[in-house]
CSV table of C-alpha atoms in Angstrom, one decimal:
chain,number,residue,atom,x,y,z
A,1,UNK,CA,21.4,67.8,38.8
A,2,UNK,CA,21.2,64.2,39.6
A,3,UNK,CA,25.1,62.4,38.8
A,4,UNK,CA,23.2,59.4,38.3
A,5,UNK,CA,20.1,59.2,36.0
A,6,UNK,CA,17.6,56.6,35.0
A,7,UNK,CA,14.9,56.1,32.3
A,8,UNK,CA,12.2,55.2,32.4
A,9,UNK,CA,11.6,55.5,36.1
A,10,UNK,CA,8.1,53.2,35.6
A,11,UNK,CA,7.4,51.0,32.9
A,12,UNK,CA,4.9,48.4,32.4
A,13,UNK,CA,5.1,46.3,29.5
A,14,UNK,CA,3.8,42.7,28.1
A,15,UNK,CA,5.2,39.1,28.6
A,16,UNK,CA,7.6,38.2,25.5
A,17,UNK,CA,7.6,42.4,24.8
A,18,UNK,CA,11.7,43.5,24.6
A,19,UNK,CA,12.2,46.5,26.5
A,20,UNK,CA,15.3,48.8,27.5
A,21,UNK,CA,16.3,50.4,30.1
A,22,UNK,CA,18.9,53.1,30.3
A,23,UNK,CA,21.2,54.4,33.1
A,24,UNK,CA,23.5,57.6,32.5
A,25,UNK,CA,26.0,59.5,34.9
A,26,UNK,CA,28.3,62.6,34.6
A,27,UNK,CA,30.1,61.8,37.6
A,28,UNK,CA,32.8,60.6,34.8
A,29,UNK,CA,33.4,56.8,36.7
A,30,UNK,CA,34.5,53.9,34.6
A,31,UNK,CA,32.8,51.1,36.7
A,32,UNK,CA,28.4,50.8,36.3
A,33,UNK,CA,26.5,48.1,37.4
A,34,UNK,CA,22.8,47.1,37.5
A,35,UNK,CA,20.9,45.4,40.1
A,36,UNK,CA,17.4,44.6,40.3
A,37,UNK,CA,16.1,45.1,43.6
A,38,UNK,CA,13.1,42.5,45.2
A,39,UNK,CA,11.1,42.9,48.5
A,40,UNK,CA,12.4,41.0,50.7
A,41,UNK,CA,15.3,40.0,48.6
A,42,UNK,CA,17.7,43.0,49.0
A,43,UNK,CA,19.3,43.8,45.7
A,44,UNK,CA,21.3,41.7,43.4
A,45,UNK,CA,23.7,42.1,40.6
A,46,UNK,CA,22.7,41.7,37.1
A,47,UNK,CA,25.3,42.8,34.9
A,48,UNK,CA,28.8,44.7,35.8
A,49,UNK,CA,31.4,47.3,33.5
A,50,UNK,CA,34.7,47.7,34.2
A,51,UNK,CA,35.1,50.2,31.0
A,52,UNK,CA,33.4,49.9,27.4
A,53,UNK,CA,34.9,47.3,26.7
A,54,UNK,CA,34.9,45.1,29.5
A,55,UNK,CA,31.5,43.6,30.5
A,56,UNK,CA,30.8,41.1,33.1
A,57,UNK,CA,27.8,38.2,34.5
A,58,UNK,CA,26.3,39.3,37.7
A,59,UNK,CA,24.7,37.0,40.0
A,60,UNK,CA,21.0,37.1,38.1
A,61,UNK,CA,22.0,37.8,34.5
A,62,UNK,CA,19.6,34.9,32.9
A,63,UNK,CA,17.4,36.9,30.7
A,64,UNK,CA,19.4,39.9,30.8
A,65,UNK,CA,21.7,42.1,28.3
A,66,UNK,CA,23.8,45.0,28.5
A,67,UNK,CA,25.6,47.7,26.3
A,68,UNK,CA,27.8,50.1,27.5
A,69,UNK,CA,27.4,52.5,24.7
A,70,UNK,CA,30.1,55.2,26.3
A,71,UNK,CA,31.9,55.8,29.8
A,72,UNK,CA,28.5,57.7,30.6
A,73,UNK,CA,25.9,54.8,29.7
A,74,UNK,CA,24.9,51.6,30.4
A,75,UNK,CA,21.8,49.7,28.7
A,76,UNK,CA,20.2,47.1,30.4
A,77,UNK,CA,17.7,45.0,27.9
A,78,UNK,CA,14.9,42.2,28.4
A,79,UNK,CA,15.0,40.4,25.3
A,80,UNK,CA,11.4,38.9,26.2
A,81,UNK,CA,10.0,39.7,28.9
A,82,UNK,CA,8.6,37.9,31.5
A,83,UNK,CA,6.5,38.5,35.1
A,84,UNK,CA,9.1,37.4,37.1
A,85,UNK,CA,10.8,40.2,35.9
A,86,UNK,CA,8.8,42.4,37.2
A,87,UNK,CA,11.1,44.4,40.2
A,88,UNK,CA,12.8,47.8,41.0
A,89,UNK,CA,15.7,48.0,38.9
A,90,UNK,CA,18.8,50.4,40.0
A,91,UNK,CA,22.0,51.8,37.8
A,92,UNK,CA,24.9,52.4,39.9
A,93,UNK,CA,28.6,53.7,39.3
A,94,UNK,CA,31.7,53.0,41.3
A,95,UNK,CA,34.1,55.9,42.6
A,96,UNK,CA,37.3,55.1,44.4
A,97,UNK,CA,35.4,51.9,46.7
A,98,UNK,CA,31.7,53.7,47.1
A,99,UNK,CA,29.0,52.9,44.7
A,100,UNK,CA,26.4,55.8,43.9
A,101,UNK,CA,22.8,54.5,42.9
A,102,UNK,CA,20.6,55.8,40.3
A,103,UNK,CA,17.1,56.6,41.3
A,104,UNK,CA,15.6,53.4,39.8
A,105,UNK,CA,12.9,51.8,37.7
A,106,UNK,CA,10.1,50.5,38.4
A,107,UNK,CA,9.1,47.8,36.0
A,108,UNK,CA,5.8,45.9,35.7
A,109,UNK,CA,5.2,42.9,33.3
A,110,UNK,CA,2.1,41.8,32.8
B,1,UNK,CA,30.4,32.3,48.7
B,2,UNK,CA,29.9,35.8,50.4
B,3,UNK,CA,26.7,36.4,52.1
B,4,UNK,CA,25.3,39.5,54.1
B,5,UNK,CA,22.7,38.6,57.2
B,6,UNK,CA,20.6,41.0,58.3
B,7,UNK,CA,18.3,39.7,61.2
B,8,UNK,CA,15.6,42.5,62.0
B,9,UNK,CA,13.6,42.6,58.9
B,10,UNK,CA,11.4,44.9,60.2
B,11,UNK,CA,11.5,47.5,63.2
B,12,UNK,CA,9.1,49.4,65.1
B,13,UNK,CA,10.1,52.2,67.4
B,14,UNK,CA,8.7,55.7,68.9
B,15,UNK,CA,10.3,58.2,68.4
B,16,UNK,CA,13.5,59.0,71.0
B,17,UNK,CA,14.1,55.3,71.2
B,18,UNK,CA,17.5,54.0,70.5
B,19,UNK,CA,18.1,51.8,67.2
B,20,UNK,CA,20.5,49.2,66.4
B,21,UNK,CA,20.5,47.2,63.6
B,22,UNK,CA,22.5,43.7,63.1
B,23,UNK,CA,24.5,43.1,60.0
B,24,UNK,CA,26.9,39.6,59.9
B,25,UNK,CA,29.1,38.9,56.7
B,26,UNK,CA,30.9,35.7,55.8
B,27,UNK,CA,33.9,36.2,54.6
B,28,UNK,CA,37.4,35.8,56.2
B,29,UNK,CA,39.4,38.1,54.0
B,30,UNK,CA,39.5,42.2,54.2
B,31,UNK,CA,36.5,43.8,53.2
B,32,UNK,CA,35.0,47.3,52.6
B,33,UNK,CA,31.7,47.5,54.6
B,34,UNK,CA,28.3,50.2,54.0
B,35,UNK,CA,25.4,50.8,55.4
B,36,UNK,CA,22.7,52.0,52.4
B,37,UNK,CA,19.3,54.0,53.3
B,38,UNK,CA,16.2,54.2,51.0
B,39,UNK,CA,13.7,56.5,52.1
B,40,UNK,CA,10.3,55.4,50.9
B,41,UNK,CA,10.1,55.9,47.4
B,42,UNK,CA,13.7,57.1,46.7
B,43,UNK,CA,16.9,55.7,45.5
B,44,UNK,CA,20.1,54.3,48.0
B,45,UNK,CA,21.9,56.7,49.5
B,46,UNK,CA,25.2,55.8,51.4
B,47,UNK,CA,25.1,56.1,54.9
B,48,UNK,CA,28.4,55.5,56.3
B,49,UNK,CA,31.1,53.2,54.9
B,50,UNK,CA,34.0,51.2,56.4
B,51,UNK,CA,37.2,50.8,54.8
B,52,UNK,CA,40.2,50.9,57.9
B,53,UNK,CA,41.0,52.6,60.8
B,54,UNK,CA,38.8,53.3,64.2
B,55,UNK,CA,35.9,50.7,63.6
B,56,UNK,CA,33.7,53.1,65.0
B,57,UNK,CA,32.9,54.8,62.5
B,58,UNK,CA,30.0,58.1,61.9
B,59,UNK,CA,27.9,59.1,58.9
B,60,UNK,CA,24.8,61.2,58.3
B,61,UNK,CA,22.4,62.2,60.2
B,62,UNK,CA,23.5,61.1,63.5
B,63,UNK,CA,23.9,57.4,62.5
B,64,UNK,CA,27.4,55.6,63.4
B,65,UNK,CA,28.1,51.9,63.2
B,66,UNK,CA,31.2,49.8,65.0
B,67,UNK,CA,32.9,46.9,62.9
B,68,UNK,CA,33.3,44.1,65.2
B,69,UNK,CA,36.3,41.9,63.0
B,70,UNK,CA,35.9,38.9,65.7
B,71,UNK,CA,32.6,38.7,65.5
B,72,UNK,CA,31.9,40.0,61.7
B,73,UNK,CA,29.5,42.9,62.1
B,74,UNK,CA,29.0,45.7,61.1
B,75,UNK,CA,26.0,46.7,63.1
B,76,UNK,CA,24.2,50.1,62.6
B,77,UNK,CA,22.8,52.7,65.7
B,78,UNK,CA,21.3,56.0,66.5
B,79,UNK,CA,21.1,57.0,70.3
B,80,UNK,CA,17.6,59.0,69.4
B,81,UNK,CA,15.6,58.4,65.8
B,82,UNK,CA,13.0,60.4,64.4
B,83,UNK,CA,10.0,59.9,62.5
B,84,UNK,CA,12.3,60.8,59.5
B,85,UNK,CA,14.2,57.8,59.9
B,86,UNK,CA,11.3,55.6,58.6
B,87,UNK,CA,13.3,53.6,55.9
B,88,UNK,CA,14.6,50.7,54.6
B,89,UNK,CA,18.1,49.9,55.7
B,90,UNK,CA,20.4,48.0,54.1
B,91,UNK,CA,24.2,46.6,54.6
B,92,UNK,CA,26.8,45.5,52.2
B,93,UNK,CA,30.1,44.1,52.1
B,94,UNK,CA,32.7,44.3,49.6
B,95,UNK,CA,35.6,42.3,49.2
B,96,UNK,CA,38.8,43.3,48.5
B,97,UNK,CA,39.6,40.9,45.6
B,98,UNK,CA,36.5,41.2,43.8
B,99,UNK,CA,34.3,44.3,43.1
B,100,UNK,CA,31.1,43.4,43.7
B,101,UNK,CA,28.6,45.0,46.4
B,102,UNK,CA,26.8,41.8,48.1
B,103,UNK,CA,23.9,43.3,50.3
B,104,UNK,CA,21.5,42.0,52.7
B,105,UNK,CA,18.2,41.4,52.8
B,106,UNK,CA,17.0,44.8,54.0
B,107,UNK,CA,15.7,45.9,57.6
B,108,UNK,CA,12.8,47.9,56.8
B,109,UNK,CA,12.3,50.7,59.8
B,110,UNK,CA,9.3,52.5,61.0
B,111,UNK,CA,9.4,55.5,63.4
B,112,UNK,CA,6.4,56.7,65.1
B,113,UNK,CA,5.5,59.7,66.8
């Protein structure tokens, strides 16, 4: 069983369309992250959790927002969506100094 | 403001032929260094990491990469790749007093038979 689980894995939605998408683990680590990953780009941080109750600003987070429901899930939303969205979005968690990814999602606006 | 170079963006080899990929950093404090492989169509997958100790360091699949402090690399090899190595590549560099994963750009490699 994957330790790190995403879903959807491909979405395409609308311009101005709110979407979620959700990131679980069981590998039991207090620190998740999202990153949205562009060709050419590499991959850059959206949103960071220390715990539940500690959420932080990546370096991208305009247009972005998170909830970190439990240790085991982290949401990341697009309150309205738009085509520069549009990229390959990856859940990760932190143990000890190593971060594990998620198996991403692809998401196309239109 | 910590950055992560990668300067092959895209490699071409036979198989058998010997691969090394560059990886820079700026930053002049300790840091904890990776090298990530997607394979095509697949999530990141840790290579081999660098925290201390011999900078020669080995990971998976016969892939080892030296930390150069003086020179700050991190750069990746493999004596002999195989057509299963065709992947993207990436590097990225953590600092000790933050915890965020800065990666480069990407080295996308393609192995032919």
């Amino acid at each position: 069983d994957a330790d790190v689980t995403q879903t959807p894995r491909n979405r395409i939605t609308k311009t101005g369309k709110r979407i979620m998408l959700e990131c679980s683990q069981t590998k039991g680590h207090d620190r998740m992250y999202w990153y949205r990953q562009d060709p050419g780009l590499g991959l850059r941080l959206i949103y960071y959790s220390f715990d539940v109750k500690d959420i932080n600003k990546g370096e991208i987070s305009d247009g972005y927002s998170v909830s970190r429901q439990a240790q085991a899930k982290f949401s990341l939303s697009l309150e309205s969506a738009i085509p520069n969205q549009t990229a390959l979005y990856f859940c990760a968690t932190k143990g000890g100094e190593t971060q594990y990814f998620g198996p991403g999602t692809r998401l196309l606006v239109l | 403001a910590q950055s992560v170079s990668q300067h092959n963006h895209h490699v071409i080899l036979s198989e058998a032929a010997s691969l090394e990929l560059g990886c820079n950093y700026s930053y002049g404090g300790t840091v904890n260094l990776f090298w990530y492989v997607q394979y095509p169509g697949q999530h990141l997958q840790l290579l081999l990491k660098y925290f201390s100790g011999d900078p020669l360091v080995k990971g998976i699949k016969g892939f080892e990469a030296e930390f150069i402090k003086s020179k700050f690399s991190f750069n990746l090899r493999k004596p002999s790749v195989q057509w299963s190595d065709t992947a993207e590549y990436f590097c990225a560099v953590m600092s000790y007093n933050t915890d965020k994963l800065i990666f480069g750009t990407g080295t996308r490699l393609q192995v032919f038979p």
